[in-house]
Amino acid sequence: MPLYGRCGVAILILFGLMIVLGGALAPFDPLEGDYSTIYSSPGLDHLMGTDHLGRDLFSRLLAGSRTTLGLACIIAAGNIGIALLLGTISGFSGGWIDAVFMRLVDALIALPNFLLAVCFLGIMGGGTWNLVLFLVLTGWTQVARIVRNELAVVKNLDFITSNTAAGYSRVRNMFLHALPTVLPQLMVLFVTVLIGDIFSIVSLSFLGIGVSPQIPEWGVILSDARESFLTTPWLLIFPSLFIGLVATGLHLTADGLRDMLDKKRSLFNVDEVTVFTEGGIR
């Protein structure tokens, strides 16, 4: 992996440690306030200062990393799972199934997702699981289209035709032989989807229709800073740095993975069909 890709992985490992060890690293209870230290500036006692309730900002950001990144991973996994299932069926089947699927994807992509989220969460009510449900049900379309396009090409390769002539069922060809050819790209797609899910969670929570305000979460922390950010800028700066740093790490990792896959493809190129048809995949 290129150097910038390794730097991205190092950043993600750092945030992974925050998720796992956040409770042990936090110097204070992220939910407990101290009215004698309201709006304390960053210092030795409170590394990143305190908020309007005297809660330690560093402790809240550590707890918020678990909430924000944990939810984003769950949502991204759901998005990829739905996209894999529907994209594989559509791309490999073709015909009217593919046509109906593509019209559905086009319709969902055409909808303004942010406005749709505000309407959905306004009607259903905010909260963690309503937020997760909405983002899982609406965030799979772009990935599904990519999977569908890849499978539409793979299904016409010689090794699939040979498998069909050998008596392999459509389902076996679809999921055991065609689908594995696109799985390496899913690492890049997963990281890309994860970035979008993080920003969606933070944005909707910032507006007060995402994660409950009682739960430490990066968007909630930013929302709490709105009323006093001119006099207490650290309440806005430090959460923004956390969000920017994790987004940078994910982007660098995605670029590194993409370059690795491109190099492997350039080495694989024309000999791919020969390898498959000579019994490399069964």
PDB file of C-alpha atoms in Angstrom:
ATOM      1  CA  MET A   1       0.000   0.000   0.000  1.00  0.00           C
ATOM      2  CA  PRO A   2       1.297   3.529  -0.763  1.00  0.00           C
ATOM      3  CA  LEU A   3       2.598   5.703   2.065  1.00  0.00           C
ATOM      4  CA  TYR A   4      -0.517   7.879   2.164  1.00  0.00           C
ATOM      5  CA  GLY A   5      -2.645   4.754   2.414  1.00  0.00           C
ATOM      6  CA  ARG A   6      -0.612   3.540   5.387  1.00  0.00           C
ATOM      7  CA  CYS A   7      -1.017   6.959   7.014  1.00  0.00           C
ATOM      8  CA  GLY A   8      -4.785   6.618   6.584  1.00  0.00           C
ATOM      9  CA  VAL A   9      -4.737   3.162   8.150  1.00  0.00           C
ATOM     10  CA  ALA A  10      -2.699   4.525  11.086  1.00  0.00           C
ATOM     11  CA  ILE A  11      -5.324   7.224  11.678  1.00  0.00           C
ATOM     12  CA  LEU A  12      -8.110   4.642  11.586  1.00  0.00           C
ATOM     13  CA  ILE A  13      -6.218   2.437  14.058  1.00  0.00           C
ATOM     14  CA  LEU A  14      -5.977   5.447  16.380  1.00  0.00           C
ATOM     15  CA  PHE A  15      -9.730   5.971  16.250  1.00  0.00           C
ATOM     16  CA  GLY A  16     -10.263   2.234  16.647  1.00  0.00           C
ATOM     17  CA  LEU A  17      -8.328   2.403  19.901  1.00  0.00           C
ATOM     18  CA  MET A  18     -10.518   5.322  20.966  1.00  0.00           C
ATOM     19  CA  ILE A  19     -13.596   3.197  20.403  1.00  0.00           C
ATOM     20  CA  VAL A  20     -12.208   0.200  22.292  1.00  0.00           C
ATOM     21  CA  LEU A  21     -10.382   2.024  25.089  1.00  0.00           C
ATOM     22  CA  GLY A  22     -12.404   5.244  25.224  1.00  0.00           C
ATOM     23  CA  GLY A  23     -13.823   4.499  28.666  1.00  0.00           C
ATOM     24  CA  ALA A  24     -10.377   3.834  30.119  1.00  0.00           C
ATOM     25  CA  LEU A  25      -8.779   6.865  28.448  1.00  0.00           C
ATOM     26  CA  ALA A  26     -11.486   9.342  29.428  1.00  0.00           C
ATOM     27  CA  PRO A  27     -10.408  11.346  32.500  1.00  0.00           C
ATOM     28  CA  PHE A  28     -14.028  12.221  33.436  1.00  0.00           C
ATOM     29  CA  ASP A  29     -17.524  10.829  33.078  1.00  0.00           C
ATOM     30  CA  PRO A  30     -18.790  12.184  29.734  1.00  0.00           C
ATOM     31  CA  LEU A  31     -22.327  12.556  31.125  1.00  0.00           C
ATOM     32  CA  GLU A  32     -21.494  14.115  34.473  1.00  0.00           C
ATOM     33  CA  GLY A  33     -21.362  17.898  34.703  1.00  0.00           C
ATOM     34  CA  ASP A  34     -19.590  20.125  37.184  1.00  0.00           C
ATOM     35  CA  TYR A  35     -21.218  23.547  37.480  1.00  0.00           C
ATOM     36  CA  SER A  36     -18.087  24.995  39.068  1.00  0.00           C
ATOM     37  CA  THR A  37     -16.150  24.420  35.812  1.00  0.00           C
ATOM     38  CA  ILE A  38     -18.683  25.643  33.225  1.00  0.00           C
ATOM     39  CA  TYR A  39     -16.965  26.894  30.044  1.00  0.00           C
ATOM     40  CA  SER A  40     -13.484  26.208  31.372  1.00  0.00           C
ATOM     41  CA  SER A  41     -10.743  26.869  28.821  1.00  0.00           C
ATOM     42  CA  PRO A  42      -8.465  24.017  27.685  1.00  0.00           C
ATOM     43  CA  GLY A  43      -5.794  23.364  30.298  1.00  0.00           C
ATOM     44  CA  LEU A  44      -4.169  20.741  32.472  1.00  0.00           C
ATOM     45  CA  ASP A  45      -7.393  19.882  34.302  1.00  0.00           C
ATOM     46  CA  HIS A  46      -9.521  19.706  31.146  1.00  0.00           C
ATOM     47  CA  LEU A  47      -7.406  19.122  28.027  1.00  0.00           C
ATOM     48  CA  MET A  48     -10.089  20.424  25.649  1.00  0.00           C
ATOM     49  CA  GLY A  49     -12.115  22.541  28.032  1.00  0.00           C
ATOM     50  CA  THR A  50     -15.672  22.038  29.249  1.00  0.00           C
ATOM     51  CA  ASP A  51     -19.138  22.796  27.866  1.00  0.00           C
ATOM     52  CA  HIS A  52     -22.179  24.687  29.149  1.00  0.00           C
ATOM     53  CA  LEU A  53     -22.842  22.011  31.788  1.00  0.00           C
ATOM     54  CA  GLY A  54     -19.258  21.662  32.930  1.00  0.00           C
ATOM     55  CA  ARG A  55     -18.769  18.338  31.127  1.00  0.00           C
ATOM     56  CA  ASP A  56     -15.246  17.502  30.001  1.00  0.00           C
ATOM     57  CA  LEU A  57     -15.077  17.897  26.208  1.00  0.00           C
ATOM     58  CA  PHE A  58     -12.245  15.393  25.690  1.00  0.00           C
ATOM     59  CA  SER A  59     -14.172  12.689  27.543  1.00  0.00           C
ATOM     60  CA  ARG A  60     -17.297  13.455  25.513  1.00  0.00           C
ATOM     61  CA  LEU A  61     -15.403  13.282  22.225  1.00  0.00           C
ATOM     62  CA  LEU A  62     -13.935   9.895  23.165  1.00  0.00           C
ATOM     63  CA  ALA A  63     -17.408   8.595  24.028  1.00  0.00           C
ATOM     64  CA  GLY A  64     -18.801  10.235  20.898  1.00  0.00           C
ATOM     65  CA  SER A  65     -16.291   8.412  18.696  1.00  0.00           C
ATOM     66  CA  ARG A  66     -17.805   5.126  19.817  1.00  0.00           C
ATOM     67  CA  THR A  67     -21.333   6.367  19.059  1.00  0.00           C
ATOM     68  CA  THR A  68     -20.659   8.058  15.721  1.00  0.00           C
ATOM     69  CA  LEU A  69     -18.202   5.574  14.233  1.00  0.00           C
ATOM     70  CA  GLY A  70     -19.992   2.536  15.654  1.00  0.00           C
ATOM     71  CA  LEU A  71     -23.315   3.579  14.133  1.00  0.00           C
ATOM     72  CA  ALA A  72     -21.614   4.476  10.843  1.00  0.00           C
ATOM     73  CA  CYS A  73     -20.062   0.988  10.610  1.00  0.00           C
ATOM     74  CA  ILE A  74     -23.443  -0.665  11.275  1.00  0.00           C
ATOM     75  CA  ILE A  75     -25.153   1.489   8.653  1.00  0.00           C
ATOM     76  CA  ALA A  76     -22.394   0.994   6.070  1.00  0.00           C
ATOM     77  CA  ALA A  77     -22.521  -2.787   6.569  1.00  0.00           C
ATOM     78  CA  GLY A  78     -26.289  -2.699   6.006  1.00  0.00           C
ATOM     79  CA  ASN A  79     -25.858  -0.554   2.886  1.00  0.00           C
ATOM     80  CA  ILE A  80     -23.248  -2.907   1.423  1.00  0.00           C
ATOM     81  CA  GLY A  81     -25.327  -5.996   2.249  1.00  0.00           C
ATOM     82  CA  ILE A  82     -28.448  -4.674   0.498  1.00  0.00           C
ATOM     83  CA  ALA A  83     -26.397  -3.403  -2.452  1.00  0.00           C
ATOM     84  CA  LEU A  84     -24.655  -6.762  -2.876  1.00  0.00           C
ATOM     85  CA  LEU A  85     -27.881  -8.752  -2.830  1.00  0.00           C
ATOM     86  CA  LEU A  86     -29.921  -6.532  -5.147  1.00  0.00           C
ATOM     87  CA  GLY A  87     -27.029  -5.527  -7.421  1.00  0.00           C
ATOM     88  CA  THR A  88     -25.955  -9.149  -7.939  1.00  0.00           C
ATOM     89  CA  ILE A  89     -29.474 -10.344  -8.732  1.00  0.00           C
ATOM     90  CA  SER A  90     -30.077  -7.443 -11.122  1.00  0.00           C
ATOM     91  CA  GLY A  91     -26.761  -7.550 -12.947  1.00  0.00           C
ATOM     92  CA  PHE A  92     -26.648 -11.318 -13.339  1.00  0.00           C
ATOM     93  CA  SER A  93     -30.309 -11.796 -14.239  1.00  0.00           C
ATOM     94  CA  GLY A  94     -30.791  -8.998 -16.754  1.00  0.00           C
ATOM     95  CA  GLY A  95     -34.107  -8.638 -18.604  1.00  0.00           C
ATOM     96  CA  TRP A  96     -37.145  -7.149 -16.866  1.00  0.00           C
ATOM     97  CA  ILE A  97     -35.685  -7.757 -13.394  1.00  0.00           C
ATOM     98  CA  ASP A  98     -32.730  -5.549 -14.255  1.00  0.00           C
ATOM     99  CA  ALA A  99     -34.969  -2.915 -15.852  1.00  0.00           C
ATOM    100  CA  VAL A 100     -37.263  -2.679 -12.802  1.00  0.00           C
ATOM    101  CA  PHE A 101     -34.287  -2.538 -10.449  1.00  0.00           C
ATOM    102  CA  MET A 102     -32.551   0.238 -12.380  1.00  0.00           C
ATOM    103  CA  ARG A 103     -35.728   2.348 -12.469  1.00  0.00           C
ATOM    104  CA  LEU A 104     -36.043   1.909  -8.696  1.00  0.00           C
ATOM    105  CA  VAL A 105     -32.425   2.968  -8.198  1.00  0.00           C
ATOM    106  CA  ASP A 106     -32.885   5.976 -10.489  1.00  0.00           C
ATOM    107  CA  ALA A 107     -35.964   7.059  -8.539  1.00  0.00           C
ATOM    108  CA  LEU A 108     -34.204   6.781  -5.172  1.00  0.00           C
ATOM    109  CA  ILE A 109     -31.110   8.620  -6.411  1.00  0.00           C
ATOM    110  CA  ALA A 110     -33.296  11.426  -7.804  1.00  0.00           C
ATOM    111  CA  LEU A 111     -34.857  12.060  -4.381  1.00  0.00           C
ATOM    112  CA  PRO A 112     -33.183  14.744  -2.217  1.00  0.00           C
ATOM    113  CA  ASN A 113     -31.913  12.479   0.555  1.00  0.00           C
ATOM    114  CA  PHE A 114     -31.344  15.188   3.128  1.00  0.00           C
ATOM    115  CA  LEU A 115     -34.855  16.608   2.718  1.00  0.00           C
ATOM    116  CA  LEU A 116     -36.243  13.070   2.762  1.00  0.00           C
ATOM    117  CA  ALA A 117     -34.352  12.408   6.007  1.00  0.00           C
ATOM    118  CA  VAL A 118     -35.799  15.527   7.623  1.00  0.00           C
ATOM    119  CA  CYS A 119     -39.325  14.472   6.607  1.00  0.00           C
ATOM    120  CA  PHE A 120     -38.896  10.838   7.669  1.00  0.00           C
ATOM    121  CA  LEU A 121     -37.312  11.603  11.025  1.00  0.00           C
ATOM    122  CA  GLY A 122     -39.745  14.457  11.606  1.00  0.00           C
ATOM    123  CA  ILE A 123     -42.698  12.090  11.165  1.00  0.00           C
ATOM    124  CA  MET A 124     -41.225   8.980  12.800  1.00  0.00           C
ATOM    125  CA  GLY A 125     -39.405  10.941  15.457  1.00  0.00           C
ATOM    126  CA  GLY A 126     -35.668  11.284  15.954  1.00  0.00           C
ATOM    127  CA  GLY A 127     -33.594   8.786  17.858  1.00  0.00           C
ATOM    128  CA  THR A 128     -30.750   6.423  17.175  1.00  0.00           C
ATOM    129  CA  TRP A 129     -32.602   3.493  15.654  1.00  0.00           C
ATOM    130  CA  ASN A 130     -34.906   5.562  13.438  1.00  0.00           C
ATOM    131  CA  LEU A 131     -31.781   7.266  12.128  1.00  0.00           C
ATOM    132  CA  VAL A 132     -30.095   3.911  11.484  1.00  0.00           C
ATOM    133  CA  LEU A 133     -33.217   2.531   9.780  1.00  0.00           C
ATOM    134  CA  PHE A 134     -33.497   5.497   7.426  1.00  0.00           C
ATOM    135  CA  LEU A 135     -29.822   5.536   6.430  1.00  0.00           C
ATOM    136  CA  VAL A 136     -29.731   1.752   5.884  1.00  0.00           C
ATOM    137  CA  LEU A 137     -32.823   1.852   3.652  1.00  0.00           C
ATOM    138  CA  THR A 138     -31.637   4.781   1.518  1.00  0.00           C
ATOM    139  CA  GLY A 139     -27.842   4.547   1.373  1.00  0.00           C
ATOM    140  CA  TRP A 140     -27.337   1.471  -0.814  1.00  0.00           C
ATOM    141  CA  THR A 141     -28.297   2.771  -4.255  1.00  0.00           C
ATOM    142  CA  GLN A 142     -24.946   3.986  -5.617  1.00  0.00           C
ATOM    143  CA  VAL A 143     -23.085   0.852  -4.512  1.00  0.00           C
ATOM    144  CA  ALA A 144     -25.823  -1.391  -5.923  1.00  0.00           C
ATOM    145  CA  ARG A 145     -25.498   0.302  -9.300  1.00  0.00           C
ATOM    146  CA  ILE A 146     -21.724  -0.299  -9.296  1.00  0.00           C
ATOM    147  CA  VAL A 147     -22.177  -3.977  -8.343  1.00  0.00           C
ATOM    148  CA  ARG A 148     -24.868  -4.378 -10.989  1.00  0.00           C
ATOM    149  CA  ASN A 149     -22.649  -2.893 -13.726  1.00  0.00           C
ATOM    150  CA  GLU A 150     -19.722  -5.129 -12.758  1.00  0.00           C
ATOM    151  CA  LEU A 151     -21.850  -8.285 -12.673  1.00  0.00           C
ATOM    152  CA  ALA A 152     -23.450  -7.428 -16.024  1.00  0.00           C
ATOM    153  CA  VAL A 153     -19.948  -7.685 -17.541  1.00  0.00           C
ATOM    154  CA  VAL A 154     -18.711 -10.669 -15.516  1.00  0.00           C
ATOM    155  CA  LYS A 155     -21.705 -12.860 -16.417  1.00  0.00           C
ATOM    156  CA  ASN A 156     -20.580 -12.865 -20.080  1.00  0.00           C
ATOM    157  CA  LEU A 157     -17.015 -14.022 -19.358  1.00  0.00           C
ATOM    158  CA  ASP A 158     -15.922 -17.459 -20.522  1.00  0.00           C
ATOM    159  CA  PHE A 159     -15.597 -19.004 -17.079  1.00  0.00           C
ATOM    160  CA  ILE A 160     -19.269 -18.283 -16.317  1.00  0.00           C
ATOM    161  CA  THR A 161     -20.321 -19.736 -19.680  1.00  0.00           C
ATOM    162  CA  SER A 162     -18.187 -22.822 -19.001  1.00  0.00           C
ATOM    163  CA  ASN A 163     -19.756 -23.241 -15.567  1.00  0.00           C
ATOM    164  CA  THR A 164     -23.236 -23.037 -17.074  1.00  0.00           C
ATOM    165  CA  ALA A 165     -22.325 -25.655 -19.692  1.00  0.00           C
ATOM    166  CA  ALA A 166     -21.000 -27.864 -16.891  1.00  0.00           C
ATOM    167  CA  GLY A 167     -24.421 -27.785 -15.233  1.00  0.00           C
ATOM    168  CA  TYR A 168     -23.869 -25.209 -12.496  1.00  0.00           C
ATOM    169  CA  SER A 169     -27.089 -23.588 -11.335  1.00  0.00           C
ATOM    170  CA  ARG A 170     -27.766 -19.871 -11.832  1.00  0.00           C
ATOM    171  CA  VAL A 171     -27.678 -19.235  -8.086  1.00  0.00           C
ATOM    172  CA  ARG A 172     -24.318 -21.007  -7.725  1.00  0.00           C
ATOM    173  CA  ASN A 173     -22.864 -19.116 -10.656  1.00  0.00           C
ATOM    174  CA  MET A 174     -24.232 -15.857  -9.315  1.00  0.00           C
ATOM    175  CA  PHE A 175     -23.090 -15.975  -5.712  1.00  0.00           C
ATOM    176  CA  LEU A 176     -20.154 -18.425  -5.699  1.00  0.00           C
ATOM    177  CA  HIS A 177     -18.401 -17.531  -8.949  1.00  0.00           C
ATOM    178  CA  ALA A 178     -19.498 -14.129 -10.296  1.00  0.00           C
ATOM    179  CA  LEU A 179     -19.857 -12.223  -7.022  1.00  0.00           C
ATOM    180  CA  PRO A 180     -16.315 -12.965  -5.688  1.00  0.00           C
ATOM    181  CA  THR A 181     -14.851 -11.101  -8.682  1.00  0.00           C
ATOM    182  CA  VAL A 182     -16.211  -7.786  -7.330  1.00  0.00           C
ATOM    183  CA  LEU A 183     -15.560  -8.405  -3.619  1.00  0.00           C
ATOM    184  CA  PRO A 184     -12.079  -6.761  -3.598  1.00  0.00           C
ATOM    185  CA  GLN A 185     -13.640  -3.500  -4.786  1.00  0.00           C
ATOM    186  CA  LEU A 186     -16.083  -3.620  -1.896  1.00  0.00           C
ATOM    187  CA  MET A 187     -13.294  -2.660   0.491  1.00  0.00           C
ATOM    188  CA  VAL A 188     -13.005   0.683  -1.293  1.00  0.00           C
ATOM    189  CA  LEU A 189     -16.783   1.026  -1.568  1.00  0.00           C
ATOM    190  CA  PHE A 190     -17.249   0.259   2.137  1.00  0.00           C
ATOM    191  CA  VAL A 191     -14.800   2.986   3.153  1.00  0.00           C
ATOM    192  CA  THR A 192     -16.474   5.458   0.780  1.00  0.00           C
ATOM    193  CA  VAL A 193     -19.943   4.642   2.113  1.00  0.00           C
ATOM    194  CA  LEU A 194     -18.622   4.917   5.669  1.00  0.00           C
ATOM    195  CA  ILE A 195     -17.513   8.518   5.050  1.00  0.00           C
ATOM    196  CA  GLY A 196     -20.972   9.497   3.800  1.00  0.00           C
ATOM    197  CA  ASP A 197     -22.687   7.777   6.727  1.00  0.00           C
ATOM    198  CA  ILE A 198     -20.490   9.589   9.265  1.00  0.00           C
ATOM    199  CA  PHE A 199     -21.392  12.979   7.797  1.00  0.00           C
ATOM    200  CA  SER A 200     -25.087  12.016   7.630  1.00  0.00           C
ATOM    201  CA  ILE A 201     -25.130  10.998  11.302  1.00  0.00           C
ATOM    202  CA  VAL A 202     -23.293  14.143  12.392  1.00  0.00           C
ATOM    203  CA  SER A 203     -25.451  16.453  10.247  1.00  0.00           C
ATOM    204  CA  LEU A 204     -28.804  15.036  11.337  1.00  0.00           C
ATOM    205  CA  SER A 205     -27.761  14.895  14.993  1.00  0.00           C
ATOM    206  CA  PHE A 206     -26.570  18.493  14.742  1.00  0.00           C
ATOM    207  CA  LEU A 207     -30.081  19.457  13.617  1.00  0.00           C
ATOM    208  CA  GLY A 208     -31.600  17.608  16.567  1.00  0.00           C
ATOM    209  CA  ILE A 209     -33.337  14.854  14.573  1.00  0.00           C
ATOM    210  CA  GLY A 210     -30.675  12.161  14.822  1.00  0.00           C
ATOM    211  CA  VAL A 211     -29.081  10.668  17.900  1.00  0.00           C
ATOM    212  CA  SER A 212     -30.732  11.615  21.199  1.00  0.00           C
ATOM    213  CA  PRO A 213     -29.203  14.767  22.776  1.00  0.00           C
ATOM    214  CA  GLN A 214     -28.528  12.777  25.972  1.00  0.00           C
ATOM    215  CA  ILE A 215     -26.048  10.514  24.143  1.00  0.00           C
ATOM    216  CA  PRO A 216     -22.479  11.762  23.542  1.00  0.00           C
ATOM    217  CA  GLU A 217     -22.110  12.010  19.774  1.00  0.00           C
ATOM    218  CA  TRP A 218     -20.032  14.333  17.582  1.00  0.00           C
ATOM    219  CA  GLY A 219     -23.043  16.012  15.948  1.00  0.00           C
ATOM    220  CA  VAL A 220     -24.726  16.505  19.325  1.00  0.00           C
ATOM    221  CA  ILE A 221     -21.514  18.005  20.726  1.00  0.00           C
ATOM    222  CA  LEU A 222     -21.339  20.434  17.799  1.00  0.00           C
ATOM    223  CA  SER A 223     -24.990  21.332  18.312  1.00  0.00           C
ATOM    224  CA  ASP A 224     -24.299  22.150  21.972  1.00  0.00           C
ATOM    225  CA  ALA A 225     -21.571  24.578  20.844  1.00  0.00           C
ATOM    226  CA  ARG A 226     -23.833  26.700  18.634  1.00  0.00           C
ATOM    227  CA  GLU A 227     -24.959  29.212  21.242  1.00  0.00           C
ATOM    228  CA  SER A 228     -21.520  30.105  22.566  1.00  0.00           C
ATOM    229  CA  PHE A 229     -18.984  29.312  19.855  1.00  0.00           C
ATOM    230  CA  LEU A 230     -17.908  32.972  19.575  1.00  0.00           C
ATOM    231  CA  THR A 231     -16.824  33.097  23.218  1.00  0.00           C
ATOM    232  CA  THR A 232     -15.861  29.411  23.603  1.00  0.00           C
ATOM    233  CA  PRO A 233     -14.438  28.437  20.195  1.00  0.00           C
ATOM    234  CA  TRP A 234     -12.816  25.244  21.537  1.00  0.00           C
ATOM    235  CA  LEU A 235     -16.273  23.645  21.737  1.00  0.00           C
ATOM    236  CA  LEU A 236     -16.462  23.933  17.947  1.00  0.00           C
ATOM    237  CA  ILE A 237     -12.804  23.497  16.992  1.00  0.00           C
ATOM    238  CA  PHE A 238     -12.023  20.191  18.705  1.00  0.00           C
ATOM    239  CA  PRO A 239     -15.098  18.234  17.458  1.00  0.00           C
ATOM    240  CA  SER A 240     -14.447  19.577  13.958  1.00  0.00           C
ATOM    241  CA  LEU A 241     -10.838  18.377  14.177  1.00  0.00           C
ATOM    242  CA  PHE A 242     -11.981  14.881  15.190  1.00  0.00           C
ATOM    243  CA  ILE A 243     -14.444  14.719  12.286  1.00  0.00           C
ATOM    244  CA  GLY A 244     -11.917  16.112   9.798  1.00  0.00           C
ATOM    245  CA  LEU A 245      -9.197  13.731  10.975  1.00  0.00           C
ATOM    246  CA  VAL A 246     -11.304  10.577  10.667  1.00  0.00           C
ATOM    247  CA  ALA A 247     -12.591  11.705   7.247  1.00  0.00           C
ATOM    248  CA  THR A 248      -8.998  12.286   6.103  1.00  0.00           C
ATOM    249  CA  GLY A 249      -7.970   8.850   7.357  1.00  0.00           C
ATOM    250  CA  LEU A 250     -10.833   7.188   5.508  1.00  0.00           C
ATOM    251  CA  HIS A 251     -10.105   9.082   2.270  1.00  0.00           C
ATOM    252  CA  LEU A 252      -6.398   8.196   2.385  1.00  0.00           C
ATOM    253  CA  THR A 253      -7.212   4.549   3.094  1.00  0.00           C
ATOM    254  CA  ALA A 254      -9.725   4.413   0.224  1.00  0.00           C
ATOM    255  CA  ASP A 255      -7.204   5.962  -2.192  1.00  0.00           C
ATOM    256  CA  GLY A 256      -4.514   3.507  -1.073  1.00  0.00           C
ATOM    257  CA  LEU A 257      -6.812   0.519  -1.533  1.00  0.00           C
ATOM    258  CA  ARG A 258      -7.924   1.788  -4.941  1.00  0.00           C
ATOM    259  CA  ASP A 259      -4.344   2.144  -6.150  1.00  0.00           C
ATOM    260  CA  MET A 260      -3.502  -1.366  -4.918  1.00  0.00           C
ATOM    261  CA  LEU A 261      -6.441  -2.840  -6.808  1.00  0.00           C
ATOM    262  CA  ASP A 262      -5.572  -0.897  -9.972  1.00  0.00           C
ATOM    263  CA  LYS A 263      -2.011  -2.299  -9.915  1.00  0.00           C
ATOM    264  CA  LYS A 264      -3.279  -5.845  -9.435  1.00  0.00           C
ATOM    265  CA  ARG A 265      -5.729  -5.427 -12.307  1.00  0.00           C
ATOM    266  CA  SER A 266      -2.990  -4.132 -14.596  1.00  0.00           C
ATOM    267  CA  LEU A 267      -0.950  -7.275 -13.829  1.00  0.00           C
ATOM    268  CA  PHE A 268      -3.981  -9.561 -14.180  1.00  0.00           C
ATOM    269  CA  ASN A 269      -5.547  -8.060 -17.340  1.00  0.00           C
ATOM    270  CA  VAL A 270      -5.859 -10.377 -20.338  1.00  0.00           C
ATOM    271  CA  ASP A 271      -4.877 -13.616 -18.612  1.00  0.00           C
ATOM    272  CA  GLU A 272      -7.902 -13.375 -16.304  1.00  0.00           C
ATOM    273  CA  VAL A 273     -10.246 -15.350 -18.526  1.00  0.00           C
ATOM    274  CA  THR A 274      -7.642 -18.085 -19.110  1.00  0.00           C
ATOM    275  CA  VAL A 275      -7.093 -18.546 -15.377  1.00  0.00           C
ATOM    276  CA  PHE A 276     -10.817 -18.841 -14.704  1.00  0.00           C
ATOM    277  CA  THR A 277     -11.599 -21.198 -17.557  1.00  0.00           C
ATOM    278  CA  GLU A 278      -8.746 -23.559 -16.686  1.00  0.00           C
ATOM    279  CA  GLY A 279     -10.350 -24.391 -13.397  1.00  0.00           C
ATOM    280  CA  GLY A 280      -9.024 -21.651 -11.109  1.00  0.00           C
ATOM    281  CA  ILE A 281     -12.499 -21.025  -9.659  1.00  0.00           C
ATOM    282  CA  ARG A 282     -14.914 -23.845  -8.870  1.00  0.00           C
TER     283      ARG A 282
END
